[in-house]
Amino acid sequence: MNKLSSLLVVSLLSGIITLGGYKFFIEQRADQSEISIATSAASKAGNQTENPIDFSAAAENTVHTVVHVKNLSYRTAPSNPIMEYFYGYQNSPAQPQIGIGSGVIISEDGYIVTNNHVIAGAVELEVTLNDNTSYPARLIGTDKSMDIALLKIDTPKKLPYITFGDSDEIKLGEWVLAVGNPYNLNSTVTAGIISAKARNLSKSGIQSFIQTDAVVNSGNSGGALVNTKGELIGINTMISSNTGSYVGYSFAVPSNVTRKIVQDLMEFGNVQQGVLGIQGFELTPALAKEKKLETNRGFYVESVNKESGAKKAGLQSGDIITQIDKKNILTFVDLNSVLNTKRPNDKISVTVKRQEKDMTLDVFLSKKEAINPEFNGFTFQDLSVDEKKRLKLPYGIRITSVSNERYAAYQDELEGAVLLTINGTKIESTQNAIEILNNSKIKKQFRMEIINRKGELIRLLL
């Protein structure tokens, strides 16, 4: 009996010791593990908020480089028909008008980039810096097609200026700041993201905009679009709106295009434009099916200009351009977005698909003025300023030759005639015409208004 009691006591003590050891060692280790996990999670959460995106440095640096641009112009007031009826025709005095916009200082000696539409028609230009000092400005040059203008002010001091970023490196969803002077409110900063790249808003397809959702309003034109480093990646130029106020979409000229224009204006006094010397159109599924092509992506080369860099490099009708300098080419805007940053004689690498085989050709770009563009057997030439004055035409281009057999009977009448409009769009230049013809999504006939050498207006389907 005593032995049995002793055995029970020993068993009971062993159970208590085992249970106590479990409670002390195992549960304590579990608690420590939970604490470790919680600490690790807290640490990760802390790291995520430790370095949030900070716009303050970029904003502070940029506002000192963005200026207020004032444009003084004069416009003749419309005549009053009632006054004319009683007193006869009277010349109305020109009325002064003040336009406002923004600009960006790009050098310490006072070069400022803005939009062409901000300074268009100006008789006097005035620039007000962020410290409220004002200076008269002179116009160095403009690129109307890309809506960029370059101004210069003379100051006794070195000015703060912005540095150019690489607009080709921007990414969708990347944070950006828009800085300008909307509604005369100086140094306004708004934030948004990159919504789209290479956005085309014109019929010609020449322009390639950065789209953002940063708030831009009247007066912001010509202001800076910057990344979080404070680098200039675009010049704010327009909004998409039915009301004239911001509704969610704003657009900027890419900095790489702006920088090339500025360098040309400083060095040559005008924009140097390099061209491939080809005509064609961007592919769509419908066009690919019509041409019996295996691919429906790229730019289809329909013809190549004689003596052009493209011809000398071996580009042929039927080639499909898929890349330029390793940048994918899917649309006409993609093609232009690369060429807008190039000069004549620049070498580019063009990848084409020819009979389902890929090949890469090195092409030296031609000078735009040296190439008379062709389309469907029609060759065009720009009119000089003197020719427009003599013909009393504010716009139009010359048809220099016609080789299209369909119009052989009208060749004498068409050669030397002036093309005025295509599908109702006024034609300002050969580039304008070719871009409209090339950029058609679906190949179709084009309605053309032409003045022949007898001064008669004729209409033609091309």
XYZ file of C-alpha atoms in Angstrom:
462
model
C 0.000 0.000 0.000
C 2.832 2.386 0.940
C 4.595 1.532 -2.330
C 1.399 2.297 -4.291
C 0.976 5.657 -2.555
C 4.588 6.557 -3.241
C 4.166 5.699 -6.923
C 1.055 7.931 -7.204
C 2.832 10.844 -5.549
C 5.862 10.498 -7.891
C 3.560 10.340 -10.969
C 1.645 13.394 -9.828
C 4.843 15.388 -9.224
C 6.180 14.373 -12.684
C 2.973 15.619 -14.387
C 3.127 18.935 -12.543
C 6.795 19.450 -13.504
C 6.074 18.559 -17.174
C 3.078 20.894 -17.368
C 5.014 23.704 -15.704
C 7.937 23.269 -18.083
C 5.585 23.414 -21.097
C 3.922 26.573 -19.805
C 7.257 28.219 -19.063
C 9.316 27.289 -22.116
C 6.934 26.531 -24.999
C 4.310 29.244 -24.447
C 7.003 31.818 -23.647
C 8.733 30.973 -26.945
C 5.397 31.304 -28.787
C 4.834 34.693 -27.149
C 8.304 35.793 -28.185
C 7.647 34.580 -31.740
C 4.385 36.555 -31.864
C 6.207 39.612 -30.575
C 8.909 39.122 -33.223
C 6.322 38.795 -36.007
C 4.440 41.853 -34.774
C 7.680 43.832 -34.574
C 8.668 42.764 -38.097
C 5.251 43.761 -39.460
C 5.435 47.098 -37.705
C 8.926 47.609 -39.081
C 7.744 46.945 -42.636
C 4.793 49.262 -42.201
C 7.151 51.877 -40.857
C 9.454 51.482 -43.860
C 6.532 52.011 -46.214
C 5.719 55.368 -44.676
C 9.262 56.290 -43.740
C 10.043 57.837 -47.166
C 6.762 59.066 -48.709
C 6.880 61.044 -51.956
C 7.880 64.604 -51.084
C 6.950 67.335 -53.575
C 8.171 70.257 -51.477
C 11.751 70.493 -52.822
C 10.646 70.168 -56.461
C 7.862 72.715 -55.953
C 10.074 75.211 -54.115
C 12.790 75.076 -56.778
C 10.380 75.245 -59.708
C 8.290 78.248 -58.611
C 11.390 80.453 -58.773
C 11.950 79.486 -62.421
C 8.369 80.001 -63.630
C 7.455 83.504 -64.790
C 4.373 85.491 -65.711
C 4.209 86.512 -69.399
C 2.124 89.508 -70.455
C 1.279 90.020 -74.128
C 0.123 93.447 -75.387
C -1.575 93.398 -78.777
C -4.073 95.565 -80.681
C -7.238 94.503 -82.409
C -9.605 96.556 -84.511
C -13.080 96.566 -83.016
C -15.897 95.268 -85.264
C -17.819 97.986 -87.064
C -21.264 99.095 -85.910
C -23.751 98.586 -88.787
C -26.237 101.107 -87.342
C -23.584 103.844 -87.121
C -22.457 103.007 -90.645
C -26.032 103.326 -91.895
C -26.454 106.861 -90.502
C -22.897 108.209 -90.732
C -21.202 106.025 -93.348
C -18.198 103.752 -92.893
C -15.754 104.890 -90.245
C -12.409 103.369 -89.278
C -12.637 101.901 -85.778
C -9.624 102.643 -83.589
C -7.508 99.629 -82.627
C -8.227 98.464 -79.111
C -5.385 97.287 -76.832
C -5.670 93.753 -75.512
C -3.687 92.073 -72.759
C -2.993 88.355 -72.915
C -1.448 86.407 -70.065
C 0.405 83.150 -69.706
C 3.387 81.495 -68.092
C 6.982 80.816 -69.082
C 9.953 78.861 -67.778
C 13.488 80.206 -67.306
C 15.935 77.746 -68.891
C 19.238 79.644 -68.508
C 20.772 82.000 -65.966
C 21.173 84.726 -68.624
C 17.431 85.030 -69.220
C 16.231 82.657 -71.946
C 12.585 81.725 -71.346
C 10.460 79.100 -73.098
C 6.688 79.494 -73.390
C 3.863 78.628 -75.800
C 3.576 80.254 -79.203
C -0.110 80.985 -78.580
C 0.807 82.942 -75.429
C 2.814 85.503 -77.427
C 1.040 85.353 -80.825
C 0.345 88.799 -82.266
C 2.264 90.586 -79.519
C 3.390 94.181 -79.996
C 5.017 94.263 -76.575
C 6.049 91.463 -74.226
C 6.685 91.764 -70.505
C 7.964 89.111 -68.125
C 7.444 89.221 -64.355
C 9.675 87.043 -62.207
C 8.670 85.263 -59.050
C 10.111 88.143 -56.970
C 7.715 90.557 -58.760
C 10.415 92.345 -60.792
C 9.382 92.942 -64.416
C 11.441 93.168 -67.605
C 10.652 93.772 -71.284
C 11.145 90.625 -73.346
C 12.069 90.103 -76.978
C 11.036 87.201 -79.153
C 13.904 84.982 -80.351
C 11.815 82.594 -82.433
C 8.840 80.263 -82.554
C 7.685 76.871 -83.758
C 3.977 77.297 -84.484
C 3.415 73.638 -85.297
C 4.645 72.528 -81.857
C 3.336 75.675 -80.072
C 6.727 76.632 -78.611
C 8.264 80.123 -78.410
C 11.612 81.319 -77.058
C 11.953 84.710 -75.309
C 14.939 86.598 -73.892
C 15.135 89.144 -71.080
C 18.219 91.110 -70.015
C 18.873 91.369 -66.285
C 21.890 92.499 -64.228
C 21.696 89.337 -62.122
C 21.955 85.624 -62.714
C 18.544 83.993 -62.724
C 17.423 80.676 -61.229
C 16.696 78.232 -64.033
C 15.262 74.777 -64.511
C 17.108 71.758 -65.908
C 15.676 69.567 -68.644
C 14.648 66.012 -67.828
C 14.299 63.140 -70.312
C 10.655 62.981 -71.395
C 11.275 59.636 -73.119
C 11.861 58.071 -69.696
C 8.533 59.083 -68.095
C 6.212 56.279 -67.023
C 2.451 55.983 -66.850
C 1.286 56.680 -63.302
C 4.417 58.673 -62.434
C 3.811 61.688 -60.194
C 4.271 65.138 -61.746
C 3.768 68.782 -60.783
C 2.298 71.546 -62.958
C 3.556 75.026 -62.063
C 2.178 78.230 -63.558
C 0.088 81.365 -63.104
C -3.578 80.473 -63.706
C -6.049 83.367 -63.509
C -3.163 85.707 -62.544
C -2.493 83.654 -59.401
C 1.297 83.573 -59.282
C 3.296 80.448 -58.463
C 0.453 77.932 -58.366
C 1.507 74.291 -57.960
C -0.767 71.321 -58.688
C 0.014 67.598 -58.622
C -1.108 64.687 -60.768
C 0.122 61.632 -62.624
C 1.141 60.828 -66.190
C -2.122 59.648 -67.769
C -0.857 58.953 -71.304
C 2.155 59.460 -73.561
C 2.317 60.391 -77.263
C -1.246 61.688 -77.263
C -2.392 63.109 -80.616
C -4.969 65.921 -80.494
C -4.750 67.186 -84.082
C -5.825 65.935 -87.491
C -2.279 66.231 -88.795
C -0.688 63.978 -86.170
C 2.388 66.182 -85.942
C 2.112 66.811 -82.209
C 2.830 64.278 -79.513
C 1.616 65.420 -76.083
C 2.084 64.197 -72.538
C -1.345 63.855 -70.904
C -1.692 64.410 -67.147
C -4.469 64.916 -64.631
C -2.626 67.775 -62.915
C -4.953 70.786 -62.732
C -4.201 73.310 -65.510
C -6.308 76.394 -66.246
C -6.200 79.614 -68.240
C -2.841 81.303 -67.626
C -1.023 77.995 -67.041
C -0.043 77.831 -70.720
C 3.724 77.926 -71.085
C 4.286 76.781 -67.502
C 6.383 73.861 -66.303
C 5.507 70.200 -65.961
C 8.155 68.672 -63.697
C 8.913 65.308 -62.137
C 9.502 64.795 -58.422
C 13.191 65.634 -58.914
C 12.195 69.082 -60.166
C 13.346 68.342 -63.749
C 11.403 69.845 -66.660
C 9.631 67.087 -68.585
C 7.077 69.204 -70.443
C 5.656 72.651 -71.240
C 1.972 72.856 -70.317
C 0.107 73.898 -73.427
C -3.607 73.091 -73.355
C -6.553 71.450 -71.658
C -9.433 69.389 -73.027
C -12.610 71.129 -71.986
C -16.027 72.205 -73.252
C -16.191 75.004 -70.708
C -12.726 76.554 -70.987
C -11.854 75.394 -67.468
C -10.084 72.273 -66.255
C -12.198 69.098 -66.315
C -9.562 66.415 -65.803
C -7.267 66.421 -68.820
C -4.242 68.614 -69.504
C -1.467 68.307 -72.053
C 2.196 69.278 -72.316
C 4.800 69.412 -75.097
C 7.511 66.846 -74.150
C 10.779 68.313 -72.868
C 12.907 66.464 -75.445
C 10.955 68.127 -78.260
C 11.109 71.501 -76.485
C 14.860 71.268 -75.904
C 15.538 70.489 -79.586
C 13.396 73.438 -80.727
C 15.133 75.790 -78.276
C 18.594 74.648 -79.397
C 17.625 75.175 -83.061
C 16.263 78.669 -82.405
C 19.388 79.655 -80.467
C 21.813 78.245 -83.023
C 20.063 78.783 -86.366
C 17.197 81.208 -85.698
C 14.668 78.680 -87.003
C 13.691 75.059 -86.477
C 15.785 72.505 -88.350
C 13.570 69.646 -89.423
C 14.880 66.256 -90.440
C 12.594 64.068 -92.565
C 12.707 60.451 -93.671
C 11.349 61.202 -97.123
C 8.562 58.620 -97.138
C 4.789 58.632 -97.453
C 2.452 56.062 -95.998
C -0.001 55.384 -93.204
C -0.279 53.620 -89.869
C -1.638 50.106 -90.114
C -5.054 49.053 -88.846
C -6.666 45.589 -88.979
C -8.787 46.754 -91.942
C -5.786 48.051 -93.897
C -3.722 44.968 -93.067
C -6.517 42.776 -94.386
C -6.790 44.896 -97.545
C -3.025 44.662 -98.141
C -2.988 40.957 -97.187
C -0.364 41.541 -94.503
C 0.480 39.198 -91.649
C 0.865 42.083 -89.181
C -1.456 44.996 -88.397
C 1.005 47.033 -86.319
C 3.474 49.596 -87.641
C 3.788 52.326 -90.290
C 3.272 51.153 -93.883
C 5.569 52.779 -96.448
C 3.598 53.461 -99.618
C 6.212 55.525 -101.468
C 9.764 56.809 -100.999
C 10.954 60.201 -102.233
C 13.774 60.289 -104.777
C 17.077 61.593 -103.417
C 15.833 61.194 -99.818
C 17.856 59.594 -97.058
C 15.290 56.789 -96.913
C 15.789 56.011 -100.618
C 19.579 56.005 -100.284
C 19.354 53.673 -97.268
C 17.230 51.192 -99.196
C 13.730 51.682 -97.804
C 11.114 50.420 -100.250
C 7.421 50.709 -100.912
C 5.687 47.966 -98.926
C 8.092 48.084 -95.986
C 6.504 48.272 -92.536
C 8.419 50.427 -90.050
C 8.192 48.814 -86.611
C 10.980 50.612 -84.703
C 13.147 53.719 -84.901
C 16.180 53.842 -82.622
C 14.677 50.827 -80.804
C 11.465 52.731 -80.006
C 8.303 50.924 -81.090
C 6.406 52.582 -83.955
C 2.703 51.763 -83.892
C 1.146 55.042 -85.044
C 1.948 58.114 -87.113
C 2.314 60.028 -83.838
C 4.980 57.553 -82.678
C 6.881 58.198 -85.905
C 6.680 61.970 -85.527
C 7.530 61.923 -81.818
C 10.958 60.513 -82.746
C 11.549 62.714 -85.813
C 10.561 65.882 -83.930
C 13.714 65.512 -81.830
C 16.034 65.073 -84.856
C 17.884 67.374 -87.237
C 18.862 66.989 -90.910
C 21.819 64.615 -91.382
C 21.132 62.878 -88.055
C 21.499 59.105 -88.382
C 18.636 56.947 -87.155
C 18.239 53.185 -86.991
C 15.044 52.061 -88.768
C 13.734 48.527 -88.263
C 11.348 47.357 -90.984
C 9.416 44.224 -91.760
C 9.844 43.293 -95.422
C 8.119 40.179 -96.740
C 7.765 38.972 -93.137
C 11.502 39.335 -92.483
C 12.924 41.919 -90.074
C 15.851 44.118 -91.116
C 17.476 47.260 -89.734
C 18.692 50.116 -91.924
C 20.718 53.191 -91.002
C 19.082 56.308 -92.464
C 20.509 59.832 -92.619
C 17.624 62.283 -92.362
C 17.099 64.774 -95.173
C 16.488 68.498 -94.824
C 12.771 69.182 -95.126
C 13.237 71.993 -97.633
C 15.251 69.701 -99.942
C 12.408 67.211 -100.340
C 9.254 67.906 -102.342
C 6.737 65.532 -100.742
C 4.756 63.139 -102.917
C 1.437 61.402 -102.418
C -0.373 59.088 -104.815
C 1.361 60.572 -107.854
C 1.072 64.220 -106.745
C 4.196 66.231 -105.820
C 3.831 69.335 -103.641
C 5.934 72.414 -102.893
C 5.575 75.151 -100.278
C 4.590 78.630 -101.423
C 6.954 81.440 -100.476
C 5.698 84.503 -98.606
C 6.059 86.578 -101.786
C 4.056 84.034 -103.810
C 1.230 84.111 -101.285
C 1.164 87.920 -101.430
C 1.183 87.914 -105.248
C -1.598 85.322 -105.415
C -3.466 87.009 -102.532
C -3.726 83.663 -100.728
C -3.267 83.372 -96.944
C -2.587 79.617 -97.227
C -2.056 76.855 -99.780
C 0.741 74.804 -101.427
C 1.837 74.306 -105.034
C 1.155 71.122 -107.033
C 4.397 70.807 -109.013
C 3.802 67.558 -110.903
C 1.142 64.886 -111.453
C 2.134 61.346 -112.470
C -1.081 59.590 -111.429
C -2.490 58.041 -114.631
C -6.018 58.519 -113.367
C -5.563 62.288 -113.696
C -3.429 62.289 -116.866
C -6.157 64.131 -118.811
C -6.048 66.974 -116.266
C -2.255 67.108 -115.892
C -1.801 70.475 -117.635
C -4.538 72.037 -115.525
C -3.306 70.615 -112.200
C 0.435 71.167 -112.523
C 1.193 74.622 -111.140
C -2.190 74.860 -109.404
C -2.516 75.645 -105.694
C -4.008 73.148 -103.239
C -6.098 75.027 -100.643
C -7.890 72.434 -98.496
C -8.056 68.698 -97.857
C -11.350 67.433 -96.438
C -12.161 71.006 -95.419
C -8.867 71.584 -93.548
C -6.829 74.608 -94.701
C -3.367 73.592 -95.890
C -0.599 75.791 -94.490
C 2.422 73.774 -95.666
C 3.501 70.627 -97.504
C 4.193 68.982 -94.164
C 0.667 69.807 -93.054
C -0.761 68.251 -96.240
C 1.329 65.074 -96.118
C 0.577 64.517 -92.454
C -3.168 64.784 -93.066
C -2.918 62.376 -95.988
C -0.662 59.966 -94.080
C -2.602 60.018 -90.833
C -5.897 58.723 -92.143
C -6.975 55.757 -90.032
C -8.903 54.235 -92.914
C -7.593 54.736 -96.423
C -10.178 56.678 -98.398
C -10.588 59.382 -101.020
C -9.656 62.917 -100.050
C -11.714 65.945 -101.075
C -9.329 68.627 -102.341
C -10.064 72.248 -103.204
C -7.669 73.634 -105.807
C -7.203 76.952 -107.616
C -5.881 76.335 -111.116
C -3.598 78.689 -113.055
C -6.638 80.469 -114.513
C -7.814 81.359 -111.020
C -10.741 78.926 -111.157
C -11.745 76.927 -108.083
C -12.008 73.210 -108.790
C -12.715 70.219 -106.552
C -10.983 66.890 -106.860
C -11.173 63.468 -105.232
C -7.694 61.991 -104.686
